[in-house]
GROMACS .gro file of N, CA and C in nm:
model
  243
    1ILE      N    1   1.670  12.547   6.061
    1ILE     CA    2   1.731  12.468   5.946
    1ILE      C    3   1.748  12.333   6.036
    2ASP      N    4   1.714  12.229   5.971
    2ASP     CA    5   1.757  12.101   6.051
    2ASP      C    6   1.911  12.047   6.019
    3GLU      N    7   1.918  11.966   6.108
    3GLU     CA    8   2.067  11.900   6.109
    3GLU      C    9   2.104  11.834   5.988
    4LYS      N   10   2.000  11.747   5.921
    4LYS     CA   11   2.026  11.701   5.792
    4LYS      C   12   2.058  11.782   5.698
    5GLU      N   13   1.975  11.887   5.682
    5GLU     CA   14   2.007  11.993   5.582
    5GLU      C   15   2.132  12.051   5.591
    6THR      N   16   2.194  12.079   5.708
    6THR     CA   17   2.300  12.147   5.741
    6THR      C   18   2.398  12.075   5.695
    7GLN      N   19   2.415  11.959   5.728
    7GLN     CA   20   2.513  11.867   5.711
    7GLN      C   21   2.542  11.826   5.533
    8ASN      N   22   2.433  11.822   5.470
    8ASN     CA   23   2.403  11.829   5.336
    8ASN      C   24   2.467  11.956   5.259
    9SER      N   25   2.475  12.081   5.332
    9SER     CA   26   2.518  12.172   5.297
    9SER      C   27   2.681  12.219   5.297
   10VAL      N   28   2.724  12.104   5.367
   10VAL     CA   29   2.894  12.099   5.391
   10VAL      C   30   2.947  12.061   5.229
   11LYS      N   31   3.000  12.134   5.174
   11LYS     CA   32   3.065  12.129   5.050
   11LYS      C   33   3.215  12.127   5.033
   12VAL      N   34   3.266  12.029   4.959
   12VAL     CA   35   3.412  12.028   4.956
   12VAL      C   36   3.441  11.998   4.797
   13PHE      N   37   3.526  12.090   4.772
   13PHE     CA   38   3.567  12.102   4.646
   13PHE      C   39   3.702  12.161   4.604
   14PRO      N   40   3.794  12.139   4.526
   14PRO     CA   41   3.740  12.059   4.389
   14PRO      C   42   3.738  11.936   4.416
   15ASN      N   43   3.682  11.830   4.345
   15ASN     CA   44   3.695  11.693   4.383
   15ASN      C   45   3.668  11.594   4.243
   16PRO      N   46   3.773  11.551   4.161
   16PRO     CA   47   3.916  11.525   4.233
   16PRO      C   48   3.987  11.661   4.273
   17ALA      N   49   4.062  11.646   4.375
   17ALA     CA   50   4.148  11.764   4.401
   17ALA      C   51   4.305  11.742   4.352
   18LYS      N   52   4.346  11.838   4.317
   18LYS     CA   53   4.505  11.821   4.261
   18LYS      C   54   4.578  11.880   4.402
   19ASP      N   55   4.614  11.991   4.433
   19ASP     CA   56   4.709  12.022   4.516
   19ASP      C   57   4.644  12.097   4.645
   20LYS      N   58   4.517  12.170   4.653
   20LYS     CA   59   4.441  12.214   4.754
   20LYS      C   60   4.290  12.172   4.725
   21VAL      N   61   4.221  12.200   4.844
   21VAL     CA   62   4.086  12.177   4.864
   21VAL      C   63   4.048  12.247   4.937
   22THR      N   64   3.898  12.296   4.926
   22THR     CA   65   3.822  12.413   4.998
   22THR      C   66   3.703  12.336   5.057
   23VAL      N   67   3.697  12.379   5.147
   23VAL     CA   68   3.558  12.306   5.273
   23VAL      C   69   3.483  12.446   5.280
   24GLN      N   70   3.353  12.428   5.215
   24GLN     CA   71   3.244  12.532   5.256
   24GLN      C   72   3.166  12.484   5.351
   25LEU      N   73   3.131  12.561   5.459
   25LEU     CA   74   3.039  12.538   5.562
   25LEU      C   75   2.932  12.622   5.569
   26PRO      N   76   2.806  12.583   5.629
   26PRO     CA   77   2.685  12.682   5.652
   26PRO      C   78   2.729  12.791   5.726
   27GLU      N   79   2.676  12.903   5.723
   27GLU     CA   80   2.710  13.025   5.803
   27GLU      C   81   2.736  13.016   5.962
   28GLU      N   82   2.656  12.894   6.010
   28GLU     CA   83   2.617  12.916   6.160
   28GLU      C   84   2.737  12.813   6.211
   29SER      N   85   2.807  12.767   6.127
   29SER     CA   86   2.931  12.692   6.198
   29SER      C   87   3.054  12.773   6.225
   30LYS      N   88   3.069  12.826   6.333
   30LYS     CA   89   3.194  12.906   6.392
   30LYS      C   90   3.322  12.835   6.414
   31THR      N   91   3.329  12.726   6.472
   31THR     CA   92   3.446  12.647   6.519
   31THR      C   93   3.430  12.517   6.431
   32PHE      N   94   3.556  12.477   6.395
   32PHE     CA   95   3.546  12.355   6.329
   32PHE      C   96   3.658  12.279   6.297
   33HIS      N   97   3.692  12.168   6.289
   33HIS     CA   98   3.796  12.089   6.261
   33HIS      C   99   3.804  11.996   6.157
   34VAL      N  100   3.914  11.994   6.053
   34VAL     CA  101   3.902  11.904   5.929
   34VAL      C  102   4.000  11.800   5.967
   35ARG      N  103   3.977  11.699   5.902
   35ARG     CA  104   4.070  11.589   5.923
   35ARG      C  105   4.045  11.521   5.796
   36LEU      N  106   4.183  11.494   5.755
   36LEU     CA  107   4.188  11.393   5.632
   36LEU      C  108   4.269  11.276   5.675
   37MET      N  109   4.170  11.165   5.628
   37MET     CA  110   4.207  11.045   5.681
   37MET      C  111   4.198  10.939   5.535
   38ASN      N  112   4.305  10.831   5.550
   38ASN     CA  113   4.307  10.736   5.444
   38ASN      C  114   4.199  10.653   5.450
   39THR      N  115   4.185  10.531   5.381
   39THR     CA  116   4.101  10.444   5.390
   39THR      C  117   4.101  10.358   5.494
   40MET      N  118   4.224  10.366   5.567
   40MET     CA  119   4.242  10.287   5.683
   40MET      C  120   4.197  10.332   5.817
   41GLY      N  121   4.162  10.480   5.794
   41GLY     CA  122   4.127  10.546   5.912
   41GLY      C  123   4.249  10.626   5.967
   42GLN      N  124   4.356  10.604   5.936
   42GLN     CA  125   4.460  10.672   5.964
   42GLN      C  126   4.478  10.846   5.947
   43MET      N  127   4.469  10.916   6.032
   43MET     CA  128   4.475  11.046   6.022
   43MET      C  129   4.614  11.118   5.968
   44LEU      N  130   4.586  11.182   5.832
   44LEU     CA  131   4.708  11.243   5.759
   44LEU      C  132   4.731  11.375   5.798
   45LEU      N  133   4.618  11.461   5.795
   45LEU     CA  134   4.639  11.609   5.822
   45LEU      C  135   4.497  11.654   5.896
   46GLN      N  136   4.554  11.750   5.976
   46GLN     CA  137   4.430  11.793   6.078
   46GLN      C  138   4.446  11.943   6.044
   47SER      N  139   4.329  12.029   6.054
   47SER     CA  140   4.332  12.155   6.021
   47SER      C  141   4.234  12.229   6.076
   48GLN      N  142   4.226  12.376   6.082
   48GLN     CA  143   4.113  12.435   6.144
   48GLN      C  144   4.100  12.549   6.037
   49SER      N  145   4.148  12.535   5.920
   49SER     CA  146   4.151  12.618   5.815
   49SER      C  147   4.039  12.549   5.698
   50LYS      N  148   3.985  12.643   5.603
   50LYS     CA  149   3.886  12.583   5.519
   50LYS      C  150   3.950  12.543   5.385
   51ASN      N  151   4.077  12.571   5.388
   51ASN     CA  152   4.146  12.576   5.268
   51ASN      C  153   4.282  12.462   5.317
   52LEU      N  154   4.295  12.343   5.244
   52LEU     CA  155   4.375  12.258   5.273
   52LEU      C  156   4.481  12.243   5.167
   53ASP      N  157   4.594  12.230   5.201
   53ASP     CA  158   4.709  12.202   5.100
   53ASP      C  159   4.731  12.054   5.086
   54LEU      N  160   4.704  11.999   4.986
   54LEU     CA  161   4.728  11.852   4.984
   54LEU      C  162   4.856  11.816   4.881
   55SER      N  163   4.945  11.932   4.868
   55SER     CA  164   5.055  11.891   4.767
   55SER      C  165   5.153  11.792   4.815
   56SER      N  166   5.133  11.764   4.956
   56SER     CA  167   5.223  11.632   5.029
   56SER      C  168   5.143  11.489   5.019
   57VAL      N  169   5.005  11.510   4.990
   57VAL     CA  170   4.945  11.374   5.030
   57VAL      C  171   4.954  11.280   4.870
   58ALA      N  172   4.971  11.156   4.876
   58ALA     CA  173   4.963  11.090   4.771
   58ALA      C  174   4.845  11.061   4.704
   59ASN      N  175   4.847  11.042   4.557
   59ASN     CA  176   4.736  11.028   4.508
   59ASN      C  177   4.645  10.894   4.544
   60GLY      N  178   4.523  10.944   4.555
   60GLY     CA  179   4.414  10.825   4.590
   60GLY      C  180   4.284  10.862   4.653
   61LEU      N  181   4.234  10.769   4.714
   61LEU     CA  182   4.094  10.795   4.761
   61LEU      C  183   4.131  10.822   4.925
   62TYR      N  184   4.024  10.932   4.959
   62TYR     CA  185   4.070  10.961   5.113
   62TYR      C  186   3.922  11.023   5.187
   63VAL      N  187   3.936  11.013   5.309
   63VAL     CA  188   3.790  11.063   5.382
   63VAL      C  189   3.848  11.184   5.435
   64LEU      N  190   3.752  11.298   5.413
   64LEU     CA  191   3.755  11.417   5.494
   64LEU      C  192   3.654  11.442   5.606
   65ASN      N  193   3.715  11.445   5.719
   65ASN     CA  194   3.610  11.446   5.848
   65ASN      C  195   3.608  11.597   5.853
   66ILE      N  196   3.481  11.644   5.859
   66ILE     CA  197   3.462  11.785   5.908
   66ILE      C  198   3.366  11.788   6.032
   67GLU      N  199   3.398  11.841   6.138
   67GLU     CA  200   3.341  11.848   6.269
   67GLU      C  201   3.334  11.985   6.314
   68THR      N  202   3.209  12.030   6.345
   68THR     CA  203   3.158  12.135   6.418
   68THR      C  204   3.120  12.100   6.565
   69GLU      N  205   3.061  12.228   6.580
   69GLU     CA  206   3.010  12.207   6.740
   69GLU      C  207   2.868  12.131   6.734
   70ASN      N  208   2.815  12.132   6.625
   70ASN     CA  209   2.678  12.081   6.577
   70ASN      C  210   2.650  11.944   6.527
   71TYR      N  211   2.776  11.892   6.448
   71TYR     CA  212   2.785  11.791   6.365
   71TYR      C  213   2.919  11.737   6.316
   72SER      N  214   2.901  11.610   6.269
   72SER     CA  215   3.017  11.549   6.219
   72SER      C  216   2.981  11.490   6.070
   73VAL      N  217   3.058  11.514   5.952
   73VAL     CA  218   3.028  11.485   5.874
   73VAL      C  219   3.167  11.411   5.760
   74ASN      N  220   3.143  11.314   5.687
   74ASN     CA  221   3.256  11.284   5.620
   74ASN      C  222   3.215  11.298   5.451
   75ARG      N  223   3.316  11.330   5.394
   75ARG     CA  224   3.325  11.322   5.255
   75ARG      C  225   3.438  11.275   5.190
   76LYS      N  226   3.412  11.177   5.096
   76LYS     CA  227   3.519  11.129   5.025
   76LYS      C  228   3.580  11.219   4.899
   77ILE      N  229   3.708  11.204   4.915
   77ILE     CA  230   3.772  11.297   4.834
   77ILE      C  231   3.889  11.239   4.730
   78ILE      N  232   3.907  11.234   4.600
   78ILE     CA  233   4.009  11.171   4.519
   78ILE      C  234   4.103  11.280   4.512
   79ILE      N  235   4.239  11.231   4.532
   79ILE     CA  236   4.367  11.338   4.513
   79ILE      C  237   4.437  11.275   4.396
   80LYS      N  238   4.441  11.373   4.295
   80LYS     CA  239   4.520  11.327   4.184
   80LYS      C  240   4.626  11.447   4.134
   81HIS      N  241   4.741  11.444   4.139
   81HIS     CA  242   4.851  11.530   4.104
   81HIS      C  243   4.872  11.536   3.958
   0.00000   0.00000   0.00000
């Protein structure tokens, strides 16, 4: 599997999110970090879980950075409570 295909297989759902968001990674991704950043690049949440609790985050547009041992991808998400 090439790297581009692997990066494209990273899914974040639901989007828009209400209270929780799930990150789906390819099978070969053993270790990963997830960071939620606002549009100014400030980190709001950091996790090593595939399920993020967004209930304390204000409505708006955010960037979810998913970093594994092989790649780093960004996904835009909208939070609407």
